[in-house]
mmCIF file with all atom_site columns, C-alpha atoms in Angstrom:
data_model
loop_
_atom_site.group_PDB
_atom_site.id
_atom_site.type_symbol
_atom_site.label_atom_id
_atom_site.label_alt_id
_atom_site.label_comp_id
_atom_site.label_asym_id
_atom_site.label_entity_id
_atom_site.label_seq_id
_atom_site.pdbx_PDB_ins_code
_atom_site.Cartn_x
_atom_site.Cartn_y
_atom_site.Cartn_z
_atom_site.occupancy
_atom_site.B_iso_or_equiv
_atom_site.pdbx_formal_charge
_atom_site.auth_seq_id
_atom_site.auth_comp_id
_atom_site.auth_asym_id
_atom_site.auth_atom_id
_atom_site.pdbx_PDB_model_num
ATOM 1   C CA . UNK A 1 1   ? -28.317 -35.912 1.507   1.00 0.00 ? 1   UNK A CA 1
ATOM 2   C CA . UNK A 1 2   ? -26.705 -36.156 4.177   1.00 0.00 ? 2   UNK A CA 1
ATOM 3   C CA . UNK A 1 3   ? -24.988 -39.316 3.501   1.00 0.00 ? 3   UNK A CA 1
ATOM 4   C CA . UNK A 1 4   ? -23.102 -38.060 0.537   1.00 0.00 ? 4   UNK A CA 1
ATOM 5   C CA . UNK A 1 5   ? -22.318 -34.459 2.142   1.00 0.00 ? 5   UNK A CA 1
ATOM 6   C CA . UNK A 1 6   ? -20.834 -36.098 5.224   1.00 0.00 ? 6   UNK A CA 1
ATOM 7   C CA . UNK A 1 7   ? -18.519 -38.316 2.629   1.00 0.00 ? 7   UNK A CA 1
ATOM 8   C CA . UNK A 1 8   ? -18.074 -35.414 0.805   1.00 0.00 ? 8   UNK A CA 1
ATOM 9   C CA . UNK A 1 9   ? -16.371 -33.640 3.673   1.00 0.00 ? 9   UNK A CA 1
ATOM 10  C CA . UNK A 1 10  ? -14.738 -36.145 5.286   1.00 0.00 ? 10  UNK A CA 1
ATOM 11  C CA . UNK A 1 11  ? -11.441 -34.959 6.154   1.00 0.00 ? 11  UNK A CA 1
ATOM 12  C CA . UNK A 1 12  ? -11.753 -31.862 5.540   1.00 0.00 ? 12  UNK A CA 1
ATOM 13  C CA . UNK A 1 13  ? -10.236 -28.654 7.413   1.00 0.00 ? 13  UNK A CA 1
ATOM 14  C CA . UNK A 1 14  ? -11.546 -26.314 8.413   1.00 0.00 ? 14  UNK A CA 1
ATOM 15  C CA . UNK A 1 15  ? -14.922 -24.012 6.651   1.00 0.00 ? 15  UNK A CA 1
ATOM 16  C CA . UNK A 1 16  ? -12.554 -22.840 3.937   1.00 0.00 ? 16  UNK A CA 1
ATOM 17  C CA . UNK A 1 17  ? -12.365 -26.549 3.032   1.00 0.00 ? 17  UNK A CA 1
ATOM 18  C CA . UNK A 1 18  ? -16.007 -27.082 3.057   1.00 0.00 ? 18  UNK A CA 1
ATOM 19  C CA . UNK A 1 19  ? -16.070 -23.417 0.934   1.00 0.00 ? 19  UNK A CA 1
ATOM 20  C CA . UNK A 1 20  ? -13.655 -25.203 -1.853  1.00 0.00 ? 20  UNK A CA 1
ATOM 21  C CA . UNK A 1 21  ? -14.712 -28.872 -1.937  1.00 0.00 ? 21  UNK A CA 1
ATOM 22  C CA . UNK A 1 22  ? -16.033 -30.406 -4.901  1.00 0.00 ? 22  UNK A CA 1
ATOM 23  C CA . UNK A 1 23  ? -19.233 -31.388 -3.791  1.00 0.00 ? 23  UNK A CA 1
ATOM 24  C CA . UNK A 1 24  ? -20.038 -27.619 -2.809  1.00 0.00 ? 24  UNK A CA 1
ATOM 25  C CA . UNK A 1 25  ? -17.905 -25.703 -5.883  1.00 0.00 ? 25  UNK A CA 1
ATOM 26  C CA . UNK A 1 26  ? -20.842 -25.711 -8.570  1.00 0.00 ? 26  UNK A CA 1
ATOM 27  C CA . UNK A 1 27  ? -23.410 -24.476 -6.405  1.00 0.00 ? 27  UNK A CA 1
ATOM 28  C CA . UNK A 1 28  ? -21.139 -21.828 -4.616  1.00 0.00 ? 28  UNK A CA 1
ATOM 29  C CA . UNK A 1 29  ? -19.259 -20.585 -7.086  1.00 0.00 ? 29  UNK A CA 1
ATOM 30  C CA . UNK A 1 30  ? -21.116 -17.960 -8.596  1.00 0.00 ? 30  UNK A CA 1
ATOM 31  C CA . UNK A 1 31  ? -21.730 -16.406 -5.144  1.00 0.00 ? 31  UNK A CA 1
ATOM 32  C CA . UNK A 1 32  ? -18.217 -17.155 -3.571  1.00 0.00 ? 32  UNK A CA 1
ATOM 33  C CA . UNK A 1 33  ? -17.111 -14.587 -7.037  1.00 0.00 ? 33  UNK A CA 1
ATOM 34  C CA . UNK A 1 34  ? -19.566 -12.443 -6.020  1.00 0.00 ? 34  UNK A CA 1
ATOM 35  C CA . UNK A 1 35  ? -18.092 -11.991 -2.616  1.00 0.00 ? 35  UNK A CA 1
ATOM 36  C CA . UNK A 1 36  ? -14.417 -12.799 -3.734  1.00 0.00 ? 36  UNK A CA 1
ATOM 37  C CA . UNK A 1 37  ? -14.811 -9.741  -6.100  1.00 0.00 ? 37  UNK A CA 1
ATOM 38  C CA . UNK A 1 38  ? -16.454 -7.212  -4.047  1.00 0.00 ? 38  UNK A CA 1
ATOM 39  C CA . UNK A 1 39  ? -13.169 -7.489  -1.434  1.00 0.00 ? 39  UNK A CA 1
ATOM 40  C CA . UNK A 1 40  ? -10.889 -7.648  -4.371  1.00 0.00 ? 40  UNK A CA 1
ATOM 41  C CA . UNK A 1 41  ? -12.142 -4.334  -5.499  1.00 0.00 ? 41  UNK A CA 1
ATOM 42  C CA . UNK A 1 42  ? -11.985 -2.876  -1.973  1.00 0.00 ? 42  UNK A CA 1
ATOM 43  C CA . UNK A 1 43  ? -9.017  -3.182  -1.632  1.00 0.00 ? 43  UNK A CA 1
ATOM 44  C CA . UNK A 1 44  ? -7.236  -2.916  -4.733  1.00 0.00 ? 44  UNK A CA 1
ATOM 45  C CA . UNK A 1 45  ? -8.934  0.346   -4.459  1.00 0.00 ? 45  UNK A CA 1
ATOM 46  C CA . UNK A 1 46  ? -7.378  0.861   -1.258  1.00 0.00 ? 46  UNK A CA 1
ATOM 47  C CA . UNK A 1 47  ? -4.101  -0.210  -2.542  1.00 0.00 ? 47  UNK A CA 1
ATOM 48  C CA . UNK A 1 48  ? -3.809  2.302   -5.425  1.00 0.00 ? 48  UNK A CA 1
ATOM 49  C CA . UNK A 1 49  ? -4.400  4.963   -2.952  1.00 0.00 ? 49  UNK A CA 1
ATOM 50  C CA . UNK A 1 50  ? -7.726  5.862   -4.615  1.00 0.00 ? 50  UNK A CA 1
ATOM 51  C CA . UNK A 1 51  ? -10.045 6.113   -1.489  1.00 0.00 ? 51  UNK A CA 1
ATOM 52  C CA . UNK A 1 52  ? -8.672  4.885   1.934   1.00 0.00 ? 52  UNK A CA 1
ATOM 53  C CA . UNK A 1 53  ? -12.424 3.430   2.923   1.00 0.00 ? 53  UNK A CA 1
ATOM 54  C CA . UNK A 1 54  ? -14.732 1.234   1.619   1.00 0.00 ? 54  UNK A CA 1
ATOM 55  C CA . UNK A 1 55  ? -16.066 2.709   -1.767  1.00 0.00 ? 55  UNK A CA 1
ATOM 56  C CA . UNK A 1 56  ? -19.782 2.082   -2.804  1.00 0.00 ? 56  UNK A CA 1
ATOM 57  C CA . UNK A 1 57  ? -20.543 0.215   -6.469  1.00 0.00 ? 57  UNK A CA 1
ATOM 58  C CA . UNK A 1 58  ? -23.077 3.098   -8.317  1.00 0.00 ? 58  UNK A CA 1
ATOM 59  C CA . UNK A 1 59  ? -25.729 0.007   -8.983  1.00 0.00 ? 59  UNK A CA 1
ATOM 60  C CA . UNK A 1 60  ? -25.769 -3.032  -10.453 1.00 0.00 ? 60  UNK A CA 1
ATOM 61  C CA . UNK A 1 61  ? -24.701 -2.337  -13.382 1.00 0.00 ? 61  UNK A CA 1
ATOM 62  C CA . UNK A 1 62  ? -21.677 -1.209  -11.791 1.00 0.00 ? 62  UNK A CA 1
ATOM 63  C CA . UNK A 1 63  ? -21.237 -4.929  -10.253 1.00 0.00 ? 63  UNK A CA 1
ATOM 64  C CA . UNK A 1 64  ? -22.136 -6.644  -13.420 1.00 0.00 ? 64  UNK A CA 1
ATOM 65  C CA . UNK A 1 65  ? -19.343 -4.087  -15.157 1.00 0.00 ? 65  UNK A CA 1
ATOM 66  C CA . UNK A 1 66  ? -17.000 -5.634  -12.388 1.00 0.00 ? 66  UNK A CA 1
ATOM 67  C CA . UNK A 1 67  ? -17.432 -9.295  -12.733 1.00 0.00 ? 67  UNK A CA 1
ATOM 68  C CA . UNK A 1 68  ? -16.765 -8.130  -16.601 1.00 0.00 ? 68  UNK A CA 1
ATOM 69  C CA . UNK A 1 69  ? -13.717 -6.734  -15.802 1.00 0.00 ? 69  UNK A CA 1
ATOM 70  C CA . UNK A 1 70  ? -12.025 -9.206  -13.100 1.00 0.00 ? 70  UNK A CA 1
ATOM 71  C CA . UNK A 1 71  ? -13.648 -12.152 -14.849 1.00 0.00 ? 71  UNK A CA 1
ATOM 72  C CA . UNK A 1 72  ? -13.144 -13.863 -18.644 1.00 0.00 ? 72  UNK A CA 1
ATOM 73  C CA . UNK A 1 73  ? -16.506 -14.442 -18.211 1.00 0.00 ? 73  UNK A CA 1
ATOM 74  C CA . UNK A 1 74  ? -19.875 -13.186 -19.114 1.00 0.00 ? 74  UNK A CA 1
ATOM 75  C CA . UNK A 1 75  ? -21.311 -11.791 -15.508 1.00 0.00 ? 75  UNK A CA 1
ATOM 76  C CA . UNK A 1 76  ? -25.098 -13.252 -14.716 1.00 0.00 ? 76  UNK A CA 1
ATOM 77  C CA . UNK A 1 77  ? -28.088 -11.773 -16.170 1.00 0.00 ? 77  UNK A CA 1
ATOM 78  C CA . UNK A 1 78  ? -29.093 -8.125  -14.894 1.00 0.00 ? 78  UNK A CA 1
ATOM 79  C CA . UNK A 1 79  ? -31.970 -10.738 -12.742 1.00 0.00 ? 79  UNK A CA 1
ATOM 80  C CA . UNK A 1 80  ? -29.466 -12.949 -11.516 1.00 0.00 ? 80  UNK A CA 1
ATOM 81  C CA . UNK A 1 81  ? -27.690 -10.784 -10.598 1.00 0.00 ? 81  UNK A CA 1
ATOM 82  C CA . UNK A 1 82  ? -30.297 -8.804  -8.251  1.00 0.00 ? 82  UNK A CA 1
ATOM 83  C CA . UNK A 1 83  ? -31.095 -11.766 -7.099  1.00 0.00 ? 83  UNK A CA 1
ATOM 84  C CA . UNK A 1 84  ? -27.272 -12.811 -5.899  1.00 0.00 ? 84  UNK A CA 1
ATOM 85  C CA . UNK A 1 85  ? -26.889 -9.939  -4.197  1.00 0.00 ? 85  UNK A CA 1
ATOM 86  C CA . UNK A 1 86  ? -30.523 -9.661  -2.698  1.00 0.00 ? 86  UNK A CA 1
ATOM 87  C CA . UNK A 1 87  ? -29.366 -13.014 -1.253  1.00 0.00 ? 87  UNK A CA 1
ATOM 88  C CA . UNK A 1 88  ? -25.741 -11.807 0.150   1.00 0.00 ? 88  UNK A CA 1
ATOM 89  C CA . UNK A 1 89  ? -27.340 -8.965  1.204   1.00 0.00 ? 89  UNK A CA 1
ATOM 90  C CA . UNK A 1 90  ? -30.173 -11.016 2.961   1.00 0.00 ? 90  UNK A CA 1
ATOM 91  C CA . UNK A 1 91  ? -26.741 -13.363 4.357   1.00 0.00 ? 91  UNK A CA 1
ATOM 92  C CA . UNK A 1 92  ? -25.698 -10.400 6.254   1.00 0.00 ? 92  UNK A CA 1
ATOM 93  C CA . UNK A 1 93  ? -22.335 -10.389 3.343   1.00 0.00 ? 93  UNK A CA 1
ATOM 94  C CA . UNK A 1 94  ? -22.657 -6.943  1.578   1.00 0.00 ? 94  UNK A CA 1
ATOM 95  C CA . UNK A 1 95  ? -24.369 -3.845  2.361   1.00 0.00 ? 95  UNK A CA 1
ATOM 96  C CA . UNK A 1 96  ? -26.876 -3.235  -0.150  1.00 0.00 ? 96  UNK A CA 1
ATOM 97  C CA . UNK A 1 97  ? -29.318 0.064   -0.456  1.00 0.00 ? 97  UNK A CA 1
ATOM 98  C CA . UNK A 1 98  ? -31.150 3.013   -2.196  1.00 0.00 ? 98  UNK A CA 1
ATOM 99  C CA . UNK A 1 99  ? -28.152 5.383   -3.917  1.00 0.00 ? 99  UNK A CA 1
ATOM 100 C CA . UNK A 1 100 ? -27.507 8.571   -1.361  1.00 0.00 ? 100 UNK A CA 1
ATOM 101 C CA . UNK A 1 101 ? -29.350 11.630  -2.049  1.00 0.00 ? 101 UNK A CA 1
ATOM 102 C CA . UNK A 1 102 ? -26.915 13.533  -3.162  1.00 0.00 ? 102 UNK A CA 1
ATOM 103 C CA . UNK A 1 103 ? -26.152 10.940  -5.683  1.00 0.00 ? 103 UNK A CA 1
ATOM 104 C CA . UNK A 1 104 ? -29.792 10.332  -6.856  1.00 0.00 ? 104 UNK A CA 1
ATOM 105 C CA . UNK A 1 105 ? -29.952 12.674  -9.669  1.00 0.00 ? 105 UNK A CA 1
ATOM 106 C CA . UNK A 1 106 ? -27.615 10.392  -12.233 1.00 0.00 ? 106 UNK A CA 1
ATOM 107 C CA . UNK A 1 107 ? -29.013 7.237   -10.270 1.00 0.00 ? 107 UNK A CA 1
ATOM 108 C CA . UNK A 1 108 ? -32.633 6.722   -9.693  1.00 0.00 ? 108 UNK A CA 1
ATOM 109 C CA . UNK A 1 109 ? -33.946 4.602   -7.569  1.00 0.00 ? 109 UNK A CA 1
ATOM 110 C CA . UNK A 1 110 ? -30.513 2.347   -8.253  1.00 0.00 ? 110 UNK A CA 1
ATOM 111 C CA . UNK A 1 111 ? -28.902 0.396   -5.095  1.00 0.00 ? 111 UNK A CA 1
ATOM 112 C CA . UNK A 1 112 ? -25.900 1.505   -4.648  1.00 0.00 ? 112 UNK A CA 1
ATOM 113 C CA . UNK A 1 113 ? -23.544 -1.850  -2.646  1.00 0.00 ? 113 UNK A CA 1
ATOM 114 C CA . UNK A 1 114 ? -20.600 -2.674  -1.313  1.00 0.00 ? 114 UNK A CA 1
ATOM 115 C CA . UNK A 1 115 ? -18.711 -5.800  0.591   1.00 0.00 ? 115 UNK A CA 1
ATOM 116 C CA . UNK A 1 116 ? -19.232 -5.645  4.485   1.00 0.00 ? 116 UNK A CA 1
ATOM 117 C CA . UNK A 1 117 ? -16.402 -7.024  7.726   1.00 0.00 ? 117 UNK A CA 1
ATOM 118 C CA . UNK A 1 118 ? -18.858 -10.420 7.342   1.00 0.00 ? 118 UNK A CA 1
ATOM 119 C CA . UNK A 1 119 ? -18.098 -10.501 3.761   1.00 0.00 ? 119 UNK A CA 1
ATOM 120 C CA . UNK A 1 120 ? -14.476 -9.975  3.590   1.00 0.00 ? 120 UNK A CA 1
ATOM 121 C CA . UNK A 1 121 ? -13.826 -12.231 6.529   1.00 0.00 ? 121 UNK A CA 1
ATOM 122 C CA . UNK A 1 122 ? -15.734 -14.631 4.576   1.00 0.00 ? 122 UNK A CA 1
ATOM 123 C CA . UNK A 1 123 ? -12.979 -13.668 1.495   1.00 0.00 ? 123 UNK A CA 1
ATOM 124 C CA . UNK A 1 124 ? -10.533 -14.451 3.514   1.00 0.00 ? 124 UNK A CA 1
ATOM 125 C CA . UNK A 1 125 ? -11.626 -17.467 4.380   1.00 0.00 ? 125 UNK A CA 1
ATOM 126 C CA . UNK A 1 126 ? -11.523 -18.552 0.351   1.00 0.00 ? 126 UNK A CA 1
ATOM 127 C CA . UNK A 1 127 ? -8.602  -16.645 -0.337  1.00 0.00 ? 127 UNK A CA 1
ATOM 128 C CA . UNK A 1 128 ? -6.376  -19.073 2.382   1.00 0.00 ? 128 UNK A CA 1
ATOM 129 C CA . UNK A 1 129 ? -7.372  -22.105 1.145   1.00 0.00 ? 129 UNK A CA 1
ATOM 130 C CA . UNK A 1 130 ? -5.416  -24.176 -1.531  1.00 0.00 ? 130 UNK A CA 1
ATOM 131 C CA . UNK A 1 131 ? -5.432  -23.390 -4.750  1.00 0.00 ? 131 UNK A CA 1
ATOM 132 C CA . UNK A 1 132 ? -8.015  -21.291 -6.489  1.00 0.00 ? 132 UNK A CA 1
ATOM 133 C CA . UNK A 1 133 ? -11.309 -21.916 -7.739  1.00 0.00 ? 133 UNK A CA 1
ATOM 134 C CA . UNK A 1 134 ? -12.458 -18.674 -7.879  1.00 0.00 ? 134 UNK A CA 1
ATOM 135 C CA . UNK A 1 135 ? -10.233 -16.556 -10.125 1.00 0.00 ? 135 UNK A CA 1
ATOM 136 C CA . UNK A 1 136 ? -8.756  -14.214 -6.873  1.00 0.00 ? 136 UNK A CA 1
ATOM 137 C CA . UNK A 1 137 ? -4.805  -14.198 -8.130  1.00 0.00 ? 137 UNK A CA 1
ATOM 138 C CA . UNK A 1 138 ? -6.150  -13.185 -11.939 1.00 0.00 ? 138 UNK A CA 1
ATOM 139 C CA . UNK A 1 139 ? -8.903  -11.273 -10.309 1.00 0.00 ? 139 UNK A CA 1
ATOM 140 C CA . UNK A 1 140 ? -6.325  -9.026  -8.176  1.00 0.00 ? 140 UNK A CA 1
ATOM 141 C CA . UNK A 1 141 ? -4.249  -8.742  -11.550 1.00 0.00 ? 141 UNK A CA 1
ATOM 142 C CA . UNK A 1 142 ? -6.975  -7.552  -13.693 1.00 0.00 ? 142 UNK A CA 1
ATOM 143 C CA . UNK A 1 143 ? -8.298  -5.047  -11.511 1.00 0.00 ? 143 UNK A CA 1
ATOM 144 C CA . UNK A 1 144 ? -5.352  -4.208  -10.118 1.00 0.00 ? 144 UNK A CA 1
ATOM 145 C CA . UNK A 1 145 ? -4.148  -2.713  -13.935 1.00 0.00 ? 145 UNK A CA 1
ATOM 146 C CA . UNK A 1 146 ? -7.467  -1.586  -14.913 1.00 0.00 ? 146 UNK A CA 1
ATOM 147 C CA . UNK A 1 147 ? -7.037  0.654   -11.536 1.00 0.00 ? 147 UNK A CA 1
ATOM 148 C CA . UNK A 1 148 ? -3.900  1.650   -12.808 1.00 0.00 ? 148 UNK A CA 1
ATOM 149 C CA . UNK A 1 149 ? -5.443  2.593   -16.202 1.00 0.00 ? 149 UNK A CA 1
ATOM 150 C CA . UNK A 1 150 ? -8.262  4.691   -14.886 1.00 0.00 ? 150 UNK A CA 1
ATOM 151 C CA . UNK A 1 151 ? -7.167  5.660   -11.644 1.00 0.00 ? 151 UNK A CA 1
ATOM 152 C CA . UNK A 1 152 ? -7.321  9.787   -12.420 1.00 0.00 ? 152 UNK A CA 1
ATOM 153 C CA . UNK A 1 153 ? -10.818 8.639   -13.418 1.00 0.00 ? 153 UNK A CA 1
ATOM 154 C CA . UNK A 1 154 ? -11.443 7.304   -9.908  1.00 0.00 ? 154 UNK A CA 1
ATOM 155 C CA . UNK A 1 155 ? -9.788  9.785   -8.360  1.00 0.00 ? 155 UNK A CA 1
ATOM 156 C CA . UNK A 1 156 ? -11.908 12.717  -9.712  1.00 0.00 ? 156 UNK A CA 1
ATOM 157 C CA . UNK A 1 157 ? -14.969 10.981  -8.276  1.00 0.00 ? 157 UNK A CA 1
ATOM 158 C CA . UNK A 1 158 ? -13.897 10.320  -4.957  1.00 0.00 ? 158 UNK A CA 1
ATOM 159 C CA . UNK A 1 159 ? -13.132 13.602  -4.423  1.00 0.00 ? 159 UNK A CA 1
ATOM 160 C CA . UNK A 1 160 ? -16.480 14.896  -6.612  1.00 0.00 ? 160 UNK A CA 1
ATOM 161 C CA . UNK A 1 161 ? -18.239 12.627  -3.706  1.00 0.00 ? 161 UNK A CA 1
ATOM 162 C CA . UNK A 1 162 ? -16.344 13.193  -1.049  1.00 0.00 ? 162 UNK A CA 1
ATOM 163 C CA . UNK A 1 163 ? -17.458 17.084  -1.639  1.00 0.00 ? 163 UNK A CA 1
ATOM 164 C CA . UNK A 1 164 ? -21.007 16.782  -2.568  1.00 0.00 ? 164 UNK A CA 1
ATOM 165 C CA . UNK A 1 165 ? -24.101 17.684  -0.924  1.00 0.00 ? 165 UNK A CA 1
ATOM 166 C CA . UNK A 1 166 ? -27.495 17.166  -1.178  1.00 0.00 ? 166 UNK A CA 1
ATOM 167 C CA . UNK A 1 167 ? -27.692 19.449  -3.677  1.00 0.00 ? 167 UNK A CA 1
ATOM 168 C CA . UNK A 1 168 ? -25.614 18.786  -5.958  1.00 0.00 ? 168 UNK A CA 1
ATOM 169 C CA . UNK A 1 169 ? -26.399 18.505  -9.693  1.00 0.00 ? 169 UNK A CA 1
ATOM 170 C CA . UNK A 1 170 ? -26.852 15.496  -11.805 1.00 0.00 ? 170 UNK A CA 1
ATOM 171 C CA . UNK A 1 171 ? -24.747 16.595  -14.559 1.00 0.00 ? 171 UNK A CA 1
ATOM 172 C CA . UNK A 1 172 ? -22.208 16.132  -12.500 1.00 0.00 ? 172 UNK A CA 1
ATOM 173 C CA . UNK A 1 173 ? -22.093 12.386  -11.939 1.00 0.00 ? 173 UNK A CA 1
ATOM 174 C CA . UNK A 1 174 ? -23.133 11.582  -15.245 1.00 0.00 ? 174 UNK A CA 1
ATOM 175 C CA . UNK A 1 175 ? -19.727 13.512  -16.639 1.00 0.00 ? 175 UNK A CA 1
ATOM 176 C CA . UNK A 1 176 ? -17.799 11.564  -13.981 1.00 0.00 ? 176 UNK A CA 1
ATOM 177 C CA . UNK A 1 177 ? -19.718 8.172   -14.598 1.00 0.00 ? 177 UNK A CA 1
ATOM 178 C CA . UNK A 1 178 ? -18.804 8.198   -18.034 1.00 0.00 ? 178 UNK A CA 1
ATOM 179 C CA . UNK A 1 179 ? -14.913 9.020   -16.908 1.00 0.00 ? 179 UNK A CA 1
ATOM 180 C CA . UNK A 1 180 ? -15.235 5.294   -15.185 1.00 0.00 ? 180 UNK A CA 1
ATOM 181 C CA . UNK A 1 181 ? -15.381 2.386   -16.596 1.00 0.00 ? 181 UNK A CA 1
ATOM 182 C CA . UNK A 1 182 ? -17.201 1.127   -13.106 1.00 0.00 ? 182 UNK A CA 1
ATOM 183 C CA . UNK A 1 183 ? -18.855 3.542   -11.616 1.00 0.00 ? 183 UNK A CA 1
ATOM 184 C CA . UNK A 1 184 ? -18.177 3.840   -7.769  1.00 0.00 ? 184 UNK A CA 1
ATOM 185 C CA . UNK A 1 185 ? -19.404 6.406   -5.166  1.00 0.00 ? 185 UNK A CA 1
ATOM 186 C CA . UNK A 1 186 ? -18.317 6.718   -1.282  1.00 0.00 ? 186 UNK A CA 1
#
């Protein structure tokens, strides 16, 4: 296997080339698409003025909705998505933990997540490579259009989350997340 690996990457320049080489593209496509989409979401939300910090996806279901919105393909099954998120968390490319107590009424024991600095670094490496193996350009356009279409719902949620305390009722989050096609938290 080592000989095949070396031959596949002979002449490759830097880690970006290794990540996008045909020999690795099939094996890495799903996790790298997920990392890229999470990083794009963070950027698009920030660029639209919805939230200046790092925004959390409210659940694994939200991650699936994000993938469906960003790409013209079905997301992985819930079990496969949970496994991918767990692996990316173990590789320290994203933060993933139980939903904060103040939002728990609407989400139960679900796990919120967001990209972290290492995931953003990996995304920048992918974004700077030649070609667009992971659909970054199209996903950026689709997410920017999505945020533009639903900006008010996301702003309402961010404002409510900023003001929330541990005694906020679940009802408000259910109403807010009904308006948000991709439920988010901060």
